[in-house]
């Protein structure tokens, strides 16, 4: 019987490679940049399992070129880059890496909230660019975080981890989900509110839902207009959960005080995107889970999912269970 073949188009650790080599052939390209589509499709056409990051779109057109593919394993918890329906139809398992990146992403989310509140990036630039000529009382006045109200849209794994950090800052915690989480209410004193109430009452609105048909542009013109004038919007989910044109307008009209963004509708963000010219907007390059330790664990989790899939087992983080009725 042929050995299974794992295709890894981007850099992962030596540990992950050694782990996969015990179970099959590894087609590994030690690249940071995204592979050209032709080269990617060539690798995929011979693969039984793919390990990829969330920038890699997997749709019907791509799957057409991958006759023996059994699994696509995201090194990410979000999986809006996968067309799950197409994957299921073709008998391909899809997996993600939930949990292990929760605390790391919550750290980053809370840090950009703090950075926007206390104008950290702006102040750093002010000093380094030699603009600091004298100290004066209103220099870089920011907004309190301690004791303020945080509204978390998407009280899932990462949302809850952000709420735990917020509790340490004695914040009032509001949240909105499709379903209530009474355990979080009891543990952290969080209050479940409607989206409207959350937007109207929060000093910091934090978006942490997955990107789905329902959440696409869930924060648009109407929602931004409900926010307090001195509130800050934090988006660490996916760029498209926020209507970026509406956000730019709201910031230009000073309807809200600022934003902290790790994600954008188009990534990498265009250099002429007006958001990049606004000092009251903190902009990061989608690095929520980007620590050495966490990325290593995520790739290893994806590798374990891939091995399970090619060994005829059900991977721990299978996203499309219906595929089990449709296996190749
Ligand atoms: P999770 O545990 O599944 O939490 C998602 C939460 O969103 C759930 O509580 C869910 O609750 C809520 N939700 C889903 N649809 C909703 C809707 N229509 N309206 C309101 N709430 C909704 O996921 P997670 O592990 O916390 O990750 C969340 C997302 O963060 C990921 O999907 C990913 O896109 C993003 N992320 C970004 C980075 C980064 O680098 N910036 C890193 C990691 C993750 P209900 O089902 O009750 O609605």
Short mmCIF file of C-alpha atoms and ligand atoms in Angstrom, two decimals:
data_model
loop_
_atom_site.label_atom_id
_atom_site.label_comp_id
_atom_site.label_asym_id
_atom_site.label_seq_id
_atom_site.Cartn_x
_atom_site.Cartn_y
_atom_site.Cartn_z
CA UNK A 1 0.00 0.00 0.00
CA UNK A 2 1.24 3.51 -0.84
CA UNK A 3 2.31 5.73 2.03
CA UNK A 4 -0.02 8.68 2.66
CA UNK A 5 1.36 11.99 1.44
CA UNK A 6 1.19 15.16 3.54
CA UNK A 7 1.50 18.48 1.72
CA UNK A 8 2.77 21.48 3.73
CA UNK A 9 3.17 24.55 1.51
CA UNK A 10 4.46 26.78 4.32
CA UNK A 11 7.01 26.82 7.12
CA UNK A 12 6.34 24.64 10.17
CA UNK A 13 8.72 23.42 12.88
CA UNK A 14 11.16 20.53 12.57
CA UNK A 15 9.15 18.75 15.29
CA UNK A 16 6.01 18.77 13.14
CA UNK A 17 7.93 17.46 10.13
CA UNK A 18 9.52 14.66 12.14
CA UNK A 19 6.14 13.71 13.57
CA UNK A 20 4.52 13.48 10.12
CA UNK A 21 7.47 11.58 8.63
CA UNK A 22 6.63 8.67 10.93
CA UNK A 23 3.30 8.28 9.17
CA UNK A 24 4.01 9.01 5.51
CA UNK A 25 5.82 11.08 2.88
CA UNK A 26 5.99 14.78 3.52
CA UNK A 27 5.99 17.25 0.64
CA UNK A 28 7.31 20.27 2.52
CA UNK A 29 8.11 23.72 1.17
CA UNK A 30 9.92 25.84 3.71
CA UNK A 31 8.26 29.09 2.59
CA UNK A 32 6.90 32.05 4.50
CA UNK A 33 5.17 33.59 1.50
CA UNK A 34 2.02 32.16 -0.06
CA UNK A 35 2.82 29.73 -2.85
CA UNK A 36 1.85 30.61 -6.44
CA UNK A 37 -1.42 28.86 -7.29
CA UNK A 38 0.08 26.64 -9.98
CA UNK A 39 2.74 25.29 -7.63
CA UNK A 40 0.15 24.88 -4.86
CA UNK A 41 -2.21 22.93 -7.09
CA UNK A 42 0.63 20.72 -8.28
CA UNK A 43 1.47 19.80 -4.67
CA UNK A 44 -2.17 19.36 -3.73
CA UNK A 45 -2.90 17.09 -6.71
CA UNK A 46 -0.66 14.37 -5.18
CA UNK A 47 -1.60 14.90 -1.54
CA UNK A 48 -3.70 12.88 0.89
CA UNK A 49 -3.71 15.65 3.50
CA UNK A 50 -2.96 19.36 3.43
CA UNK A 51 -1.75 21.49 6.37
CA UNK A 52 -2.46 25.15 5.70
CA UNK A 53 -2.95 28.56 7.26
CA UNK A 54 -6.22 30.48 7.04
CA UNK A 55 -5.03 32.67 4.15
CA UNK A 56 -5.33 29.57 1.90
CA UNK A 57 -8.79 29.43 0.29
CA UNK A 58 -10.11 25.93 -0.31
CA UNK A 59 -13.09 25.82 -2.67
CA UNK A 60 -14.65 23.56 -5.29
CA UNK A 61 -12.37 24.80 -8.09
CA UNK A 62 -9.27 23.92 -6.07
CA UNK A 63 -10.65 20.60 -4.86
CA UNK A 64 -11.27 19.65 -8.49
CA UNK A 65 -7.47 19.33 -8.80
CA UNK A 66 -7.05 17.10 -5.75
CA UNK A 67 -8.49 13.67 -6.50
CA UNK A 68 -6.89 11.77 -3.60
CA UNK A 69 -7.22 14.44 -0.94
CA UNK A 70 -8.74 13.13 2.31
CA UNK A 71 -8.21 16.06 4.67
CA UNK A 72 -7.53 19.78 4.82
CA UNK A 73 -6.15 20.75 8.21
CA UNK A 74 -6.16 24.44 9.11
CA UNK A 75 -3.46 25.77 11.40
CA UNK A 76 -6.11 28.16 12.77
CA UNK A 77 -9.36 28.04 14.72
CA UNK A 78 -11.31 30.15 12.17
CA UNK A 79 -12.19 28.23 9.02
CA UNK A 80 -13.98 30.75 6.83
CA UNK A 81 -11.30 29.96 4.21
CA UNK A 82 -12.92 26.53 3.72
CA UNK A 83 -15.98 25.85 1.58
CA UNK A 84 -17.28 23.16 3.94
CA UNK A 85 -20.13 22.17 1.66
CA UNK A 86 -17.75 21.43 -1.23
CA UNK A 87 -15.37 19.57 1.08
CA UNK A 88 -18.17 17.41 2.47
CA UNK A 89 -19.61 16.71 -0.98
CA UNK A 90 -16.20 15.46 -2.10
CA UNK A 91 -15.55 13.35 0.99
CA UNK A 92 -12.74 15.55 2.30
CA UNK A 93 -12.46 16.06 6.07
CA UNK A 94 -11.83 19.57 7.36
CA UNK A 95 -10.20 20.31 10.71
CA UNK A 96 -9.11 23.35 12.76
CA UNK A 97 -7.12 24.01 15.95
CA UNK A 98 -9.49 25.31 18.64
CA UNK A 99 -8.48 25.96 22.23
CA UNK A 100 -4.71 26.08 22.20
CA UNK A 101 -4.61 29.60 20.77
CA UNK A 102 -7.31 30.99 23.05
CA UNK A 103 -5.15 32.64 25.73
CA UNK A 104 -2.60 33.95 23.23
CA UNK A 105 -5.30 35.56 21.10
CA UNK A 106 -7.02 36.98 24.17
CA UNK A 107 -3.70 38.54 25.26
CA UNK A 108 -3.36 40.23 21.88
CA UNK A 109 -6.99 41.35 21.86
CA UNK A 110 -6.70 42.91 25.29
CA UNK A 111 -3.37 44.48 24.40
CA UNK A 112 -4.79 46.31 21.35
CA UNK A 113 -7.74 47.46 23.44
CA UNK A 114 -5.24 48.93 25.93
CA UNK A 115 -3.08 50.34 23.14
CA UNK A 116 -6.03 52.18 21.61
CA UNK A 117 -7.29 53.39 25.00
CA UNK A 118 -3.92 54.77 26.12
CA UNK A 119 -2.70 55.76 22.63
CA UNK A 120 0.36 53.53 22.95
CA UNK A 121 1.26 53.24 19.24
CA UNK A 122 0.59 56.92 18.64
CA UNK A 123 2.69 57.96 21.64
CA UNK A 124 5.54 55.64 20.65
CA UNK A 125 5.62 57.22 17.20
CA UNK A 126 5.45 60.69 18.77
CA UNK A 127 8.58 60.05 20.81
CA UNK A 128 10.58 58.17 18.18
CA UNK A 129 9.86 60.74 15.47
CA UNK A 130 11.32 63.50 17.66
CA UNK A 131 8.03 65.38 18.11
CA UNK A 132 8.28 65.34 21.92
CA UNK A 133 9.64 68.81 22.62
CA UNK A 134 8.05 69.41 26.03
CA UNK A 135 5.75 67.72 28.51
CA UNK A 136 2.32 69.34 28.97
CA UNK A 137 -0.77 68.30 30.97
CA UNK A 138 -2.97 67.25 28.04
CA UNK A 139 -0.19 65.32 26.29
CA UNK A 140 -1.63 62.09 24.83
CA UNK A 141 -4.69 61.99 27.07
CA UNK A 142 -6.38 58.64 26.73
CA UNK A 143 -9.35 56.81 28.12
CA UNK A 144 -9.61 54.67 31.26
CA UNK A 145 -9.80 50.91 30.93
CA UNK A 146 -9.95 50.03 34.63
CA UNK A 147 -13.60 50.11 35.74
CA UNK A 148 -14.97 50.80 32.24
CA UNK A 149 -17.62 48.73 30.42
CA UNK A 150 -16.55 46.12 27.89
CA UNK A 151 -19.03 44.56 25.45
CA UNK A 152 -17.97 41.26 23.94
CA UNK A 153 -19.76 40.14 20.79
CA UNK A 154 -19.05 36.41 20.56
CA UNK A 155 -18.56 35.05 24.09
CA UNK A 156 -16.85 31.86 22.96
CA UNK A 157 -13.45 30.49 23.97
CA UNK A 158 -11.52 33.68 23.16
CA UNK A 159 -14.37 35.98 24.24
CA UNK A 160 -14.41 34.32 27.66
CA UNK A 161 -10.63 34.59 27.97
CA UNK A 162 -10.91 38.33 27.19
CA UNK A 163 -13.67 38.61 29.79
CA UNK A 164 -11.37 37.04 32.41
CA UNK A 165 -8.78 39.71 31.65
CA UNK A 166 -11.49 42.38 31.83
CA UNK A 167 -12.54 41.11 35.26
CA UNK A 168 -8.98 41.71 36.46
CA UNK A 169 -9.45 45.32 35.37
CA UNK A 170 -12.68 45.55 37.35
CA UNK A 171 -14.66 46.14 34.17
CA UNK A 172 -18.41 45.72 33.77
CA UNK A 173 -18.77 42.89 31.29
CA UNK A 174 -21.61 42.77 28.77
CA UNK A 175 -21.82 40.13 26.07
CA UNK A 176 -23.89 39.11 23.11
CA UNK A 177 -24.14 35.67 21.52
CA UNK A 178 -26.91 33.76 19.83
CA UNK A 179 -27.16 31.67 23.00
CA UNK A 180 -26.66 32.62 26.66
CA UNK A 181 -23.71 31.32 28.64
CA UNK A 182 -24.91 31.13 32.21
CA UNK A 183 -21.60 29.64 33.41
CA UNK A 184 -19.75 32.77 32.25
CA UNK A 185 -22.43 34.94 33.84
CA UNK A 186 -21.94 33.15 37.16
CA UNK A 187 -18.13 32.93 37.02
CA UNK A 188 -17.36 36.40 35.71
CA UNK A 189 -20.46 38.41 36.49
CA UNK A 190 -21.03 39.03 32.78
CA UNK A 191 -24.47 40.25 31.66
CA UNK A 192 -26.21 38.99 28.56
CA UNK A 193 -27.67 41.85 26.50
CA UNK A 194 -29.04 42.45 23.02
CA UNK A 195 -26.60 43.65 20.37
CA UNK A 196 -28.22 47.10 20.50
CA UNK A 197 -27.83 47.38 24.28
CA UNK A 198 -24.24 46.21 24.08
CA UNK A 199 -23.38 48.83 21.46
CA UNK A 200 -25.15 51.61 23.36
CA UNK A 201 -23.62 50.86 26.76
CA UNK A 202 -20.04 49.73 26.11
CA UNK A 203 -16.90 51.83 26.29
CA UNK A 204 -15.07 49.07 24.42
CA UNK A 205 -16.88 46.90 21.88
CA UNK A 206 -14.90 43.74 21.11
CA UNK A 207 -15.83 41.54 18.15
CA UNK A 208 -14.89 37.87 18.54
CA UNK A 209 -17.38 35.87 16.49
CA UNK A 210 -16.37 33.56 13.66
CA UNK A 211 -16.95 34.92 10.15
CA UNK A 212 -20.15 33.31 8.82
CA UNK A 213 -22.97 34.40 6.50
CA UNK A 214 -24.73 35.71 9.63
CA UNK A 215 -21.81 37.67 11.06
CA UNK A 216 -20.53 39.16 7.79
CA UNK A 217 -20.74 42.96 8.24
CA UNK A 218 -22.68 42.52 11.48
CA UNK A 219 -21.12 45.81 12.58
CA UNK A 220 -22.20 48.33 9.95
CA UNK A 221 -23.41 51.91 9.71
CA UNK A 222 -26.46 51.34 11.93
CA UNK A 223 -24.52 49.51 14.64
CA UNK A 224 -21.66 52.05 14.69
CA UNK A 225 -24.20 54.85 15.05
CA UNK A 226 -25.46 53.20 18.25
CA UNK A 227 -22.03 53.26 19.90
CA UNK A 228 -21.00 55.96 22.39
CA UNK A 229 -19.08 58.87 20.91
CA UNK A 230 -16.06 58.08 23.09
CA UNK A 231 -16.18 54.30 22.55
CA UNK A 232 -13.51 52.18 20.89
CA UNK A 233 -14.19 49.27 18.53
CA UNK A 234 -11.83 46.29 18.78
CA UNK A 235 -11.86 43.66 16.04
CA UNK A 236 -9.78 40.51 16.47
CA UNK A 237 -12.18 38.13 14.70
CA UNK A 238 -12.10 38.42 10.90
CA UNK A 239 -12.08 41.70 8.99
CA UNK A 240 -15.36 41.10 7.22
CA UNK A 241 -17.41 40.97 10.45
CA UNK A 242 -17.12 44.77 10.35
CA UNK A 243 -18.21 46.86 7.36
CA UNK A 244 -14.90 48.63 6.83
CA UNK A 245 -16.29 51.47 4.69
CA UNK A 246 -18.85 52.20 7.42
CA UNK A 247 -16.12 52.09 10.08
CA UNK A 248 -13.99 54.56 8.13
CA UNK A 249 -16.98 56.90 7.86
CA UNK A 250 -17.85 56.60 11.54
CA UNK A 251 -14.25 57.44 12.48
CA UNK A 252 -14.09 60.33 10.02
CA UNK A 253 -17.36 61.72 11.38
CA UNK A 254 -16.08 61.18 14.96
CA UNK A 255 -19.11 59.01 15.73
CA UNK A 256 -16.75 56.79 17.73
CA UNK A 257 -13.39 57.63 19.31
CA UNK A 258 -11.14 55.00 17.82
CA UNK A 259 -10.54 51.43 16.76
CA UNK A 260 -8.09 48.62 17.34
CA UNK A 261 -7.83 46.19 14.46
CA UNK A 262 -5.93 42.96 13.96
CA UNK A 263 -7.96 41.98 10.88
CA UNK A 264 -9.26 43.64 7.69
CA UNK A 265 -11.70 42.97 4.88
CA UNK A 266 -8.73 42.60 2.53
CA UNK A 267 -5.45 41.23 3.84
CA UNK A 268 -2.78 42.40 3.60
CA UNK A 269 -4.51 45.76 3.98
CA UNK A 270 -4.00 48.22 1.09
CA UNK A 271 -1.33 50.80 1.97
CA UNK A 272 -3.74 53.58 0.92
CA UNK A 273 -6.56 52.34 3.20
CA UNK A 274 -7.67 55.48 5.13
CA UNK A 275 -7.57 53.50 8.41
CA UNK A 276 -3.78 53.47 8.20
CA UNK A 277 -3.68 57.28 8.23
CA UNK A 278 -5.75 57.61 11.42
CA UNK A 279 -3.72 58.06 14.60
CA UNK A 280 -6.67 56.88 16.71
CA UNK A 281 -6.70 53.48 14.98
CA UNK A 282 -4.30 50.76 16.12
CA UNK A 283 -3.47 48.47 13.19
CA UNK A 284 -1.84 45.06 13.51
CA UNK A 285 -1.14 42.55 10.71
CA UNK A 286 -3.43 39.66 11.81
CA UNK A 287 -1.16 38.29 14.55
CA UNK A 288 -3.71 37.19 17.18
CA UNK A 289 -2.17 33.75 17.70
CA UNK A 290 1.34 34.69 16.66
CA UNK A 291 3.63 33.54 19.43
CA UNK A 292 6.33 30.97 18.90
CA UNK A 293 4.85 28.59 21.47
CA UNK A 294 1.26 28.80 20.28
CA UNK A 295 1.99 28.57 16.56
CA UNK A 296 4.11 25.48 17.28
CA UNK A 297 1.23 23.85 19.18
CA UNK A 298 -1.27 24.79 16.47
CA UNK A 299 0.82 23.17 13.72
CA UNK A 300 1.26 20.04 15.83
CA UNK A 301 -2.50 19.86 16.44
CA UNK A 302 -3.11 20.21 12.69
CA UNK A 303 -0.55 17.45 12.06
CA UNK A 304 -2.30 15.11 14.52
CA UNK A 305 -5.60 15.81 12.80
CA UNK A 306 -4.00 15.00 9.42
CA UNK A 307 -2.54 11.73 10.68
CA UNK A 308 -5.89 10.65 12.12
CA UNK A 309 -7.65 11.48 8.85
CA UNK A 310 -5.28 9.46 6.65
CA UNK A 311 -5.31 6.55 9.14
CA UNK A 312 -9.06 6.08 8.84
CA UNK A 313 -9.73 7.61 12.27
CA UNK A 314 -11.97 10.54 13.11
CA UNK A 315 -9.74 13.59 13.76
CA UNK A 316 -10.26 15.31 17.12
CA UNK A 317 -11.16 18.61 15.50
CA UNK A 318 -13.33 17.44 12.61
CA UNK A 319 -15.50 20.32 11.35
CA UNK A 320 -17.72 18.49 8.86
CA UNK A 321 -19.05 15.38 10.60
CA UNK A 322 -21.46 14.66 7.75
CA UNK A 323 -18.40 13.77 5.67
CA UNK A 324 -18.16 10.47 7.57
CA UNK A 325 -21.11 9.22 5.51
CA UNK A 326 -19.32 10.21 2.35
CA UNK A 327 -15.77 8.93 2.82
CA UNK A 328 -13.44 8.13 -0.04
P1 LIG B 1 -15.82 30.04 19.50
O1 LIG B 1 -15.42 29.44 20.81
O2 LIG B 1 -16.58 29.22 18.52
O3 LIG B 1 -16.61 31.38 19.83
C1 LIG B 1 -17.34 32.09 18.91
C2 LIG B 1 -18.52 32.74 19.61
O4 LIG B 1 -19.22 33.54 18.66
C3 LIG B 1 -19.50 31.76 20.20
O5 LIG B 1 -19.71 32.06 21.55
C4 LIG B 1 -20.77 31.96 19.40
O6 LIG B 1 -21.88 31.83 20.26
C5 LIG B 1 -20.62 33.40 18.89
N1 LIG B 1 -21.36 33.62 17.64
C6 LIG B 1 -21.36 32.86 16.52
N2 LIG B 1 -22.21 33.39 15.62
C7 LIG B 1 -22.75 34.49 16.20
C8 LIG B 1 -23.71 35.44 15.78
N3 LIG B 1 -24.30 35.36 14.58
N4 LIG B 1 -24.03 36.44 16.63
C9 LIG B 1 -23.47 36.53 17.85
N5 LIG B 1 -22.56 35.64 18.32
C10 LIG B 1 -22.20 34.63 17.49
O7 LIG B 1 -14.53 30.55 18.70
P2 LIG B 1 -13.17 31.12 19.29
O8 LIG B 1 -12.18 30.03 19.43
O9 LIG B 1 -13.46 31.99 20.44
O10 LIG B 1 -12.72 32.00 18.03
C11 LIG B 1 -13.53 33.06 17.55
C12 LIG B 1 -13.02 33.61 16.25
O11 LIG B 1 -11.87 34.42 16.49
C13 LIG B 1 -12.53 32.59 15.23
O12 LIG B 1 -13.58 32.03 14.50
C14 LIG B 1 -11.58 33.38 14.36
O13 LIG B 1 -12.26 33.91 13.24
C15 LIG B 1 -11.13 34.51 15.28
N6 LIG B 1 -9.70 34.41 15.60
C16 LIG B 1 -8.87 35.41 15.19
C17 LIG B 1 -7.52 35.34 15.48
C18 LIG B 1 -6.59 36.44 15.05
O14 LIG B 1 -5.46 36.15 14.72
N7 LIG B 1 -7.02 37.67 15.07
C19 LIG B 1 -7.01 34.24 16.18
C20 LIG B 1 -7.89 33.25 16.59
C21 LIG B 1 -9.23 33.33 16.29
P3 LIG B 1 -23.33 31.37 19.73
O15 LIG B 1 -23.10 30.15 18.90
O16 LIG B 1 -24.13 31.17 20.96
O17 LIG B 1 -23.83 32.53 18.94
#
